[in-house]
Coordinates of N, CA and C in Angstrom, one line a residue:
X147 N 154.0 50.2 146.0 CA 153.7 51.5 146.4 C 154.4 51.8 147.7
X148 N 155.1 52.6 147.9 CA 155.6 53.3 149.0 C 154.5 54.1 149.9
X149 N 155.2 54.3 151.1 CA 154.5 54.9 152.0 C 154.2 56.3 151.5
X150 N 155.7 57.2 150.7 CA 155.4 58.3 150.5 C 154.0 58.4 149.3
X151 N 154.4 57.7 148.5 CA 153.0 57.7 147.3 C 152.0 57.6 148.0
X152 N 151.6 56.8 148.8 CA 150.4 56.5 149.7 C 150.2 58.0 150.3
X153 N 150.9 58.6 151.0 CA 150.7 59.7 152.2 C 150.6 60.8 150.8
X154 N 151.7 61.3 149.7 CA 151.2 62.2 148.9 C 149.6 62.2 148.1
X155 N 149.2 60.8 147.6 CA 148.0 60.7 147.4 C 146.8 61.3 148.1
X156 N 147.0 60.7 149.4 CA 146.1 61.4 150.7 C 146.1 62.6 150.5
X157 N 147.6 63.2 150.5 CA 147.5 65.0 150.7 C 147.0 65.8 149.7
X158 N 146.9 65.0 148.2 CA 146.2 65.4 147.5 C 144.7 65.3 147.6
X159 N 144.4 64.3 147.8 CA 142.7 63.9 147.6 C 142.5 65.2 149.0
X160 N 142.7 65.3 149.9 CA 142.5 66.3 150.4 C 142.5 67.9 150.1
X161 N 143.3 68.2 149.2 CA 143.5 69.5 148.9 C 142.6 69.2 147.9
X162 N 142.1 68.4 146.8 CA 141.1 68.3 146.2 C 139.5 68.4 146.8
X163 N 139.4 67.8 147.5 CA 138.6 68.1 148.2 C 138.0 69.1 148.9
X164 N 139.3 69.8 149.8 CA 138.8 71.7 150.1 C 138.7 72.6 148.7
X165 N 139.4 72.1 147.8 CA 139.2 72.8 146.6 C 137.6 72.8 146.2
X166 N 136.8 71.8 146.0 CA 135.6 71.5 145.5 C 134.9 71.9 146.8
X167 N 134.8 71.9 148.2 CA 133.9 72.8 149.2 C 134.2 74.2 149.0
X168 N 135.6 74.6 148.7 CA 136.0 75.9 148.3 C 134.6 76.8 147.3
X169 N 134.9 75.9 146.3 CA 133.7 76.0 145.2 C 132.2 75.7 145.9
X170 N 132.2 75.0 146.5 CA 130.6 75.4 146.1 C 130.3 76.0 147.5
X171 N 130.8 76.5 148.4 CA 130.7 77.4 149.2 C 130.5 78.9 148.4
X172 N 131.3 78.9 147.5 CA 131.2 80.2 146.8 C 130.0 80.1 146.1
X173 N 129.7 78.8 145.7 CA 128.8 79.0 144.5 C 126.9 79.4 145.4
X174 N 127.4 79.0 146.8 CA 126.5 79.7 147.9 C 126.5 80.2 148.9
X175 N 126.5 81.8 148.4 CA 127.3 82.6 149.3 C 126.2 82.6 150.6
X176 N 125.2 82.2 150.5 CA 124.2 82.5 151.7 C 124.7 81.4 152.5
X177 N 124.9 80.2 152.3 CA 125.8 79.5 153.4 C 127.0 79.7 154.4
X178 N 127.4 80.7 153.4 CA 128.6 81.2 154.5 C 128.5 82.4 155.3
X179 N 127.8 83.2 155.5 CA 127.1 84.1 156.1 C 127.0 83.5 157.6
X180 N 126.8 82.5 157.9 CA 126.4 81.8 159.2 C 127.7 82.3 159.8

């Protein structure tokens, strides 16, 4: 495995991750009101 595999993996699991708080922030709009 290369460095780049390593560091693109990261920058996915990341963008996965704001994707799924994306979601359930939506999915509770009263949380985001703060």
């Amino acid at each position: 495995m290369s460095f780049l595999d390593i560091y693109y993996d990261f920058e996915l699991s990341l963008y996965v991750e704001a994707l799924l708080a994306f979601a359930l922030a939506a999915s509770f709009p009263s949380h985001t009101c703060g």
